[in-house]
Tab-separated table of C-alpha atoms in Angstrom:
chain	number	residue	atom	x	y	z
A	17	UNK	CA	182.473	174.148	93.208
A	18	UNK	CA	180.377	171.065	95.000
A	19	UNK	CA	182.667	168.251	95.084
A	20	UNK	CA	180.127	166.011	96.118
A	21	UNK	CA	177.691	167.027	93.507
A	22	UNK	CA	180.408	166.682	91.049
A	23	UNK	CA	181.630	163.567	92.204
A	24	UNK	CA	178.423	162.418	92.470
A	25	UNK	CA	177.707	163.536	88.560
A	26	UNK	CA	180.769	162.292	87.241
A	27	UNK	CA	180.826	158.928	88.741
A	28	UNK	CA	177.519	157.948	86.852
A	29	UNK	CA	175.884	157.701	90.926
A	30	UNK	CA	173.250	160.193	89.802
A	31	UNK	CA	172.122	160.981	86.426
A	32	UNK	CA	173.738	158.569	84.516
A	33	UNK	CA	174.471	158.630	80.979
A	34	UNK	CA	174.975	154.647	79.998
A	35	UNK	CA	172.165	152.049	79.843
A	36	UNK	CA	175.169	149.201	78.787
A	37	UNK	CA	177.180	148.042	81.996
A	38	UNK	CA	180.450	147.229	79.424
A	39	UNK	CA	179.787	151.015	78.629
A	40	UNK	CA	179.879	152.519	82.342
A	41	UNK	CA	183.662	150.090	82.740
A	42	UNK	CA	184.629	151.497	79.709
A	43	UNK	CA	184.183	155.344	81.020
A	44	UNK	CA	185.504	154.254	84.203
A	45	UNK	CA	188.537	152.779	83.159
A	46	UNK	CA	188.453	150.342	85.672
A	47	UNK	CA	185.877	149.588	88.433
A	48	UNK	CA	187.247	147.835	92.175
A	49	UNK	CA	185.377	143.891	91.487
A	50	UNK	CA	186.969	143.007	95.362
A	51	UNK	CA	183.368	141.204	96.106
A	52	UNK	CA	182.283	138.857	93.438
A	53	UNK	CA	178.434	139.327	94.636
A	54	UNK	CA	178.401	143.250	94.695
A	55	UNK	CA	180.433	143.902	91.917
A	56	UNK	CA	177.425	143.369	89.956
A	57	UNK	CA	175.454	146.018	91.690
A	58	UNK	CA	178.059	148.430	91.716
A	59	UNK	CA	178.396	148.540	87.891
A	60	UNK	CA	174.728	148.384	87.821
A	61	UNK	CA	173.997	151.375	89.753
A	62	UNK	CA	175.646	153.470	87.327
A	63	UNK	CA	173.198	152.353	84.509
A	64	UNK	CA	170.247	154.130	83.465
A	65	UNK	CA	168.298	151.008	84.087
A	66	UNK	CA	170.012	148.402	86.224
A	67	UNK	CA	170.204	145.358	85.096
A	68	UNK	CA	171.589	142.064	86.637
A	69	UNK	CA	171.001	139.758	83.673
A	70	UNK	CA	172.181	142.554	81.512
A	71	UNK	CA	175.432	142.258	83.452
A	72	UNK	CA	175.776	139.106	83.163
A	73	UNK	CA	175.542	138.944	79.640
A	74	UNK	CA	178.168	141.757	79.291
A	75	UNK	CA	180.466	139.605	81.548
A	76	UNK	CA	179.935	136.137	79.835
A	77	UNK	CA	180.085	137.603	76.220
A	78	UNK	CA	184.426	139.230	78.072
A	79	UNK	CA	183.006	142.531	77.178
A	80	UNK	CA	183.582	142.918	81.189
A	81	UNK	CA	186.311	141.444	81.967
A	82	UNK	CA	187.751	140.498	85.980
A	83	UNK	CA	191.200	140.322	86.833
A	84	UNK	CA	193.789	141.113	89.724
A	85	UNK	CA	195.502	144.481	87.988
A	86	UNK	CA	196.286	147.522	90.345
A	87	UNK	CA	197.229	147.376	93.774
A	88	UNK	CA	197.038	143.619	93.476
A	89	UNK	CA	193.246	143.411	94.022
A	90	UNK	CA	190.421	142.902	91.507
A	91	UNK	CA	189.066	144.862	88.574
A	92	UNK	CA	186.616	144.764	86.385
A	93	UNK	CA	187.957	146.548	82.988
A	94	UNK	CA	186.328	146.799	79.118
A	95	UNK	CA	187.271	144.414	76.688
A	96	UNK	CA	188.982	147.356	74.942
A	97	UNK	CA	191.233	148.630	77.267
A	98	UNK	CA	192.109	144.757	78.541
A	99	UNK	CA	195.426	144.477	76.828
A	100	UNK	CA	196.429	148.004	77.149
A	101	UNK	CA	195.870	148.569	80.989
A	102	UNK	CA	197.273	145.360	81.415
A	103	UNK	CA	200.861	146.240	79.692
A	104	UNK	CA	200.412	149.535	81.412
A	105	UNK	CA	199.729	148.038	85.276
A	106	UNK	CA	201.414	144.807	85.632
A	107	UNK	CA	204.573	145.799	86.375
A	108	UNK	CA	203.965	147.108	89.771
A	109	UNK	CA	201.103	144.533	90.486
A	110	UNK	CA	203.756	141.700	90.321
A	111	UNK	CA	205.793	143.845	92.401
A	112	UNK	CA	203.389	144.321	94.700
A	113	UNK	CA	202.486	140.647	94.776
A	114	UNK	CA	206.181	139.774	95.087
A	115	UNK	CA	206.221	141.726	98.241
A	116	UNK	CA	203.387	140.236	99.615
A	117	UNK	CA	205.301	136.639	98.983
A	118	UNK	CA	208.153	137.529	100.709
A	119	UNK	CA	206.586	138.392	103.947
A	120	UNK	CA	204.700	135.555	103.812
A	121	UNK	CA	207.735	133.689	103.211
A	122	UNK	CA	206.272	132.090	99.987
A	123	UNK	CA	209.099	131.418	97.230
A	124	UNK	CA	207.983	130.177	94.148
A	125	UNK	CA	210.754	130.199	91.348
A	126	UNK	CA	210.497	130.355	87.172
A	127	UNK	CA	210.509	126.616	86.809
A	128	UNK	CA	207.665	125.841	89.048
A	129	UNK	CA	205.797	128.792	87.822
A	130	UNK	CA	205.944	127.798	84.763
A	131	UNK	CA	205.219	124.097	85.262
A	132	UNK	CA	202.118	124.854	87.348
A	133	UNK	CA	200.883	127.426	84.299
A	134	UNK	CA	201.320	125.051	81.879
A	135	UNK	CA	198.820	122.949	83.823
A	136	UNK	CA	196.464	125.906	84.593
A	137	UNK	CA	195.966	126.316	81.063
A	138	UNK	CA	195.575	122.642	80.217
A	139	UNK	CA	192.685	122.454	82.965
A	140	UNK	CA	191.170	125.895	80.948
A	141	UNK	CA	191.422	124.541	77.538
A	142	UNK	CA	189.724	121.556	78.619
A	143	UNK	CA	186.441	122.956	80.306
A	144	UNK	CA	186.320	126.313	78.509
A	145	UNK	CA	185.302	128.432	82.159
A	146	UNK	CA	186.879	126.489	85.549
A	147	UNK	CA	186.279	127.029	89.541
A	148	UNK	CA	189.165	127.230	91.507
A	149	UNK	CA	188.285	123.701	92.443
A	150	UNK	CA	189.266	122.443	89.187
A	151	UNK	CA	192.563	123.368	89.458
A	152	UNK	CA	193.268	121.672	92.316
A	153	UNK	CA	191.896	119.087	90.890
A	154	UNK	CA	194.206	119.059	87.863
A	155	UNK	CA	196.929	119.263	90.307
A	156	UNK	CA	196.370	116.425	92.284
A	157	UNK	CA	195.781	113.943	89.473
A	158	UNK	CA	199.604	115.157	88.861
A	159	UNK	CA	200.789	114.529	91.953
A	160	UNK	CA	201.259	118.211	93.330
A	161	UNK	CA	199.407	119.367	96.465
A	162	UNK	CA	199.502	122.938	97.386
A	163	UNK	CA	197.637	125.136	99.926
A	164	UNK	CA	195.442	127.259	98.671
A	165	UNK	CA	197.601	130.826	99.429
A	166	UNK	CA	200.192	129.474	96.816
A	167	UNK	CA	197.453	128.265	94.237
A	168	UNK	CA	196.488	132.112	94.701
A	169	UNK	CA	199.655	133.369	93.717
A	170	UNK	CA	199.756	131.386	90.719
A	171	UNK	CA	196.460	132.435	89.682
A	172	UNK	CA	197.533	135.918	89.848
A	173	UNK	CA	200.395	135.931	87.934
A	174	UNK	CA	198.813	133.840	85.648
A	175	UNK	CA	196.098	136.817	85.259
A	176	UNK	CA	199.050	139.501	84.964
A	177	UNK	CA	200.801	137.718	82.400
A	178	UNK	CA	197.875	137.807	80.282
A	179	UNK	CA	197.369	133.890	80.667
A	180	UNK	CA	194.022	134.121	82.541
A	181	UNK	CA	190.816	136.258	83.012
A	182	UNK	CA	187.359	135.590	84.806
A	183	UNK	CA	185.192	133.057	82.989
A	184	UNK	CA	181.348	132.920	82.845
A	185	UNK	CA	179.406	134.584	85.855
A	186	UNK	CA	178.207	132.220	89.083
A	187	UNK	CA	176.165	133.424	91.521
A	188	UNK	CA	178.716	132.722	94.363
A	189	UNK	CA	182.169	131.183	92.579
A	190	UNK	CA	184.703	132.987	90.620
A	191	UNK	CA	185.626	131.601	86.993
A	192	UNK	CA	188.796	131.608	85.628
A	193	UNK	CA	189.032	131.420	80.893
A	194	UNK	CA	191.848	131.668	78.921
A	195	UNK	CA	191.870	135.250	77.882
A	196	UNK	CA	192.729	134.737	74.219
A	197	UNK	CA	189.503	132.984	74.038
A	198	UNK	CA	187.704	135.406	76.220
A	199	UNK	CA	189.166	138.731	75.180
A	200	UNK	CA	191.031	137.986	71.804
A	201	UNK	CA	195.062	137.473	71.224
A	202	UNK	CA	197.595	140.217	72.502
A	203	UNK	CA	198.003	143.251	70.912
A	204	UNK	CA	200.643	145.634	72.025
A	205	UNK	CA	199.908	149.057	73.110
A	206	UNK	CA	202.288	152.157	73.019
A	207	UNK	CA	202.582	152.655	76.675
A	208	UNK	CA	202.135	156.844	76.698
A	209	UNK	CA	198.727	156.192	74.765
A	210	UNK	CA	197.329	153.703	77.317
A	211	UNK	CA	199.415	155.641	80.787
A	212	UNK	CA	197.224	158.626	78.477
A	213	UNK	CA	193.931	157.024	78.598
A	214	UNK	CA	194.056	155.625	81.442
A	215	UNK	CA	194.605	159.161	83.019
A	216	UNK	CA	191.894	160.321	80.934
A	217	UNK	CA	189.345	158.122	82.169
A	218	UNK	CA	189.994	158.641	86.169
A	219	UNK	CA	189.840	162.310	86.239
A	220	UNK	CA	186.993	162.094	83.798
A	221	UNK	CA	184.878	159.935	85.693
A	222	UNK	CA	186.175	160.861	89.372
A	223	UNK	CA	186.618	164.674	89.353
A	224	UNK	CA	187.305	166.456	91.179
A	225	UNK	CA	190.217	164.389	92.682
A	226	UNK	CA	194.042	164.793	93.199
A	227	UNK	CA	197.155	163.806	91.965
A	228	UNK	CA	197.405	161.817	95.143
A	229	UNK	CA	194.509	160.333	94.649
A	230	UNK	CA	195.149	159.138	91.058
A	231	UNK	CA	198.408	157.682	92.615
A	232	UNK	CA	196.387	155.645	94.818
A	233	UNK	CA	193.967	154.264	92.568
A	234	UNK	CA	196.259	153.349	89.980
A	235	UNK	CA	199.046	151.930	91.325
A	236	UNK	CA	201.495	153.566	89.080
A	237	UNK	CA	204.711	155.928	90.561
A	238	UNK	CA	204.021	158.953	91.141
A	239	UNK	CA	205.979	160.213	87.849
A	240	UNK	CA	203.867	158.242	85.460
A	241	UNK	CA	200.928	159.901	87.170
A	242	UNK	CA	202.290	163.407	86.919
A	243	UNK	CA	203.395	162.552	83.016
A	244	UNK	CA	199.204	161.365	82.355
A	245	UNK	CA	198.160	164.735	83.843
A	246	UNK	CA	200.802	166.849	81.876
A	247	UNK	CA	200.038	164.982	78.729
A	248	UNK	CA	196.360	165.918	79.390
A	249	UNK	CA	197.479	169.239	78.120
A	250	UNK	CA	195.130	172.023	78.946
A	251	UNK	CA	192.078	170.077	78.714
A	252	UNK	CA	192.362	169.905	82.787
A	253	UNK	CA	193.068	172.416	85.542
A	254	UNK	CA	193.534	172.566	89.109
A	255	UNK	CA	191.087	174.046	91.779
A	256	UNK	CA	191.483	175.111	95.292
A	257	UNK	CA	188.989	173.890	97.706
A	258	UNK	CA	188.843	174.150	101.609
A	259	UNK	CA	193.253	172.746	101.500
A	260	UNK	CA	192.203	170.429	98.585
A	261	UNK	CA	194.369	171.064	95.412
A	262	UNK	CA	191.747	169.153	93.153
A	263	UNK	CA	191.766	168.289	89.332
A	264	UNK	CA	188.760	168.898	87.010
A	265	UNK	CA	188.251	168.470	83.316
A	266	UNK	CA	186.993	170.745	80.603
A	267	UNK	CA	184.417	168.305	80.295
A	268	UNK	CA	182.964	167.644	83.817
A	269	UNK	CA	179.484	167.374	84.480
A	270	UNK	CA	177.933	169.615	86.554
A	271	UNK	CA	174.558	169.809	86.404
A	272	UNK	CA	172.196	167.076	87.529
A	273	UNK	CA	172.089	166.894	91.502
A	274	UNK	CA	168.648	167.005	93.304
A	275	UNK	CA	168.979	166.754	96.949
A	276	UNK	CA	167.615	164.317	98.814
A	277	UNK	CA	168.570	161.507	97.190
A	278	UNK	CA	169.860	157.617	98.933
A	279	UNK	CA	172.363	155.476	97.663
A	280	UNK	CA	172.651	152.046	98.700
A	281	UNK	CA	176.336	151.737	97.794
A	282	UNK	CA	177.942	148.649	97.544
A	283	UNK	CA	182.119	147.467	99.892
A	284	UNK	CA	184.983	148.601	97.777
A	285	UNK	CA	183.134	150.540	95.590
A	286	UNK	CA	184.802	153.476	93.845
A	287	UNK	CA	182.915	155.835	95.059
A	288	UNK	CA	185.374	155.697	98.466
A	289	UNK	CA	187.873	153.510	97.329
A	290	UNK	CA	188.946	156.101	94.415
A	291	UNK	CA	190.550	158.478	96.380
A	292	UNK	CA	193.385	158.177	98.875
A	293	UNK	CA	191.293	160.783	101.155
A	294	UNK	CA	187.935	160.369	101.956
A	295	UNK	CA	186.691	163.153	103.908
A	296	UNK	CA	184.985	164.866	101.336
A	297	UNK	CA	182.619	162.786	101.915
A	298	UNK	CA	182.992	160.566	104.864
A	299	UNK	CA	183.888	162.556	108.099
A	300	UNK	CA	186.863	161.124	109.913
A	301	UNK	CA	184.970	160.768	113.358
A	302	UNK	CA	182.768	157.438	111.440
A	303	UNK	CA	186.016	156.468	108.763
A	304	UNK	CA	185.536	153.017	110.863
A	305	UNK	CA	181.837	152.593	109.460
A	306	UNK	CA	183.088	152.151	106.298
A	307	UNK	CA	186.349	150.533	106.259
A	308	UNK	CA	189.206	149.664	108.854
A	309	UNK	CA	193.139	149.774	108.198
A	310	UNK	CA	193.623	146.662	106.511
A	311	UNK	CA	191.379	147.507	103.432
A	312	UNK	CA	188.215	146.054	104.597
A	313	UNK	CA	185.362	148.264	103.036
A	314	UNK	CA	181.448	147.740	104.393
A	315	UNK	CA	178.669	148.266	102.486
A	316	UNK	CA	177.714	152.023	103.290
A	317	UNK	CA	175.154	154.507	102.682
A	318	UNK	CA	174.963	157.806	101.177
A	319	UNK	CA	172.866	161.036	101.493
A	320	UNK	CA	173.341	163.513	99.368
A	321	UNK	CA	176.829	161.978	98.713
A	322	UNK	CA	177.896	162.093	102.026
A	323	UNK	CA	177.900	158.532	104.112
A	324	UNK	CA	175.523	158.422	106.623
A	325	UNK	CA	174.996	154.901	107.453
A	326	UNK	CA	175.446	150.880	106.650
A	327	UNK	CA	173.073	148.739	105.210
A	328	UNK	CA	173.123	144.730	104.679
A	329	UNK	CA	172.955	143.847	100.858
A	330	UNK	CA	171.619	139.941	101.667
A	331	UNK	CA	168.788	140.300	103.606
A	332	UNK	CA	165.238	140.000	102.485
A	333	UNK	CA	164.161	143.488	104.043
A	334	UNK	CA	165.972	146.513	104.378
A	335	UNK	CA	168.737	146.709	107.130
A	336	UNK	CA	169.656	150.445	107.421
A	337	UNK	CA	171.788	151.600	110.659
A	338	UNK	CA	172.724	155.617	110.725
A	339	UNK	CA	175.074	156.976	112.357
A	340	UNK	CA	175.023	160.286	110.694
A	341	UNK	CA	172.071	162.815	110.427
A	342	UNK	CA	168.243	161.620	109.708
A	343	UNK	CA	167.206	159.136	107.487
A	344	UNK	CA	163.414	159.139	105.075
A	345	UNK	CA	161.672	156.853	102.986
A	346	UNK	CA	164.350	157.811	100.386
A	347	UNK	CA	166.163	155.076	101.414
A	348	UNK	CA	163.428	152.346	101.171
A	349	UNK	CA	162.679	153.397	97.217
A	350	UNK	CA	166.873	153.092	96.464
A	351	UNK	CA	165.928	149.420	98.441
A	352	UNK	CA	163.389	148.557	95.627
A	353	UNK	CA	165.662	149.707	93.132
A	354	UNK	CA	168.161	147.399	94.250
A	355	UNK	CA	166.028	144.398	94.530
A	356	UNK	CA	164.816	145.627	90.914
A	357	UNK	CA	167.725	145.151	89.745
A	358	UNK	CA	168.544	141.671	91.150
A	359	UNK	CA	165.238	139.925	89.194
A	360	UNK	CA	165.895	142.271	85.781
């Protein structure tokens, strides 16, 4: 087995099978969304034929929908699998986000979260798609002035409550809609169906990985992640591979990789931030190229699958700095791809 190759295959980096951006969320499950800018591209760069005003129109129409879901931090999820990943994942997020309240010494209790909701909504209802501007606005005109870590936490457990989603796509400025406009009304989902699916879709579209892994990315306990892989039945199996005790699906891609092939690949994007270990693919000796210990990821590129170097997604020409092997004009064609994309 090449894990890279299959990892590579499976994540829709090379090869891939989708032309509609909802469609490469929906196989994902859901796809990291932790830089407003580049979440675009990294959707995009799974499509057959990237497309930023195709995204766009997938986002606007809440067949893409952004929220804060696992871990805390933003997603980008399908329409479809809104409701059901949210039933599924909230629970630990507003655990998580709990935590993060307390050591920041940040109390805010029922009453005042639901006040401050109740106004959230009326400021939604009113413009349709809102900055986070708005809401401060709306606040002040009550009387209540807030900094803008607290506002955060309300926004995020408005999204986890199934309140509020992303809005219509800016170029720099998230938007916040009321998801039963943007999504539809709440419909409850049997929780082993959607802990199933949601199962499904990682290993499916990030084989080879481990259990470990899938722990990481999701969020969930451990014994949720064990019961998706046991409920998976014997359409997955276990592989040994240089101390790696990796997962792969009856239905994993294999064939597809040409050598020699640049990715310009975009901070937080799941091609690193998937897996709990890295090394597969990023050697330990340049981890620090790509992201620190606080969760910061960099913009990165890849050879072959393996990162090699950094690369600056806002300049007019191409930045590329290696720190790994040599570099070719392979790199300046996945450029013009990427500026393709950002006038399509």
């Amino acid at each position: 087995m090449n894990p890279i190759a299959t990892r590579l295959l499976n994540q829709q980096l090379i090869c891939p099978q989708f032309s509609d951006p909802a469609d490469v969320v929906c196989q994902m499950g859901a796809i990291q969304a932790q830089e407003y800018r580049m979440m675009r591209w990294a959707v995009a760069m799974r499509t057959s034929k990237p497309s930023s005003k195709a995204f766009k129109q997938a986002y606007d129409s809440g067949r893409i929908v952004r929220l804060h879901l696992m871990r805390g931090t933003w997603q980008l999820v399908a329409s479809e699998d809104y409701w059901p990943l949210l039933q599924l994942c909230a629970p630990k997020a507003r655990a998580v986000i709990r935590g993060w309240m307390r050591s920041n010494r940040v109390s805010i209790g029922e009453d005042e979260e639901s006040r401050i909701r109740e106004l959230l909504v009326q400021t939604v209802a009113d413009k349709g798609s809102v900055v986070k501007d708005d809401f401060v606005r709306t606040l002040e005109a009550k009387g209540i002035r807030m900094d803008d870590h607290r506002l955060s936490y309300h926004l995020r457990m408005a999204e986890l409550s199934g309140t509020l989603c992303s809005g219509d796509l800016l170029p720099m400025k998230a938007t916040y809609a009321l998801t039963s406009e943007k999504v539809g009304p709440s419909v409850m989902a049997d929780r082993d169906e959607a802990l199933l699916a949601l199962t499904r879709k990682y290993f499916q579209s990030r084989q080879p990985a481990t259990l470990e892994d899938f722990v990481w990315w999701s969020g969930l306990n451990i014994g949720d992640c064990r019961r998706g892989i046991d409920m998976l039945g014997d359409t997955i199996h276990r592989e040994k591979w240089k101390g790696h005790d990796l997962y792969v699906t009856d239905g994993c891609r294999t064939r597809g990789f040409r050598k020699g092939r640049y990715l310009l690949i975009p901070p937080y994007d799941e091609y690193l931030i998937s897996y709990k270990s890295r090394d597969i693919v990023l050697s330990l000796d340049y981890r620090h190229k790509a992201h620190n210990n606080s969760g910061i990821f960099q913009p990165v590129i890849a050879r072959d699958g393996v990162i090699c170097g950094n690369w600056a997604p806002f300049r007019a020409a191409l930045q590329a700095d290696f720190f790994l092997g040599e570099h070719s004009d392979g790199v300046e064609a996945e450029w013009l791809r990427y500026h393709h994309f950002l006038t399509k």
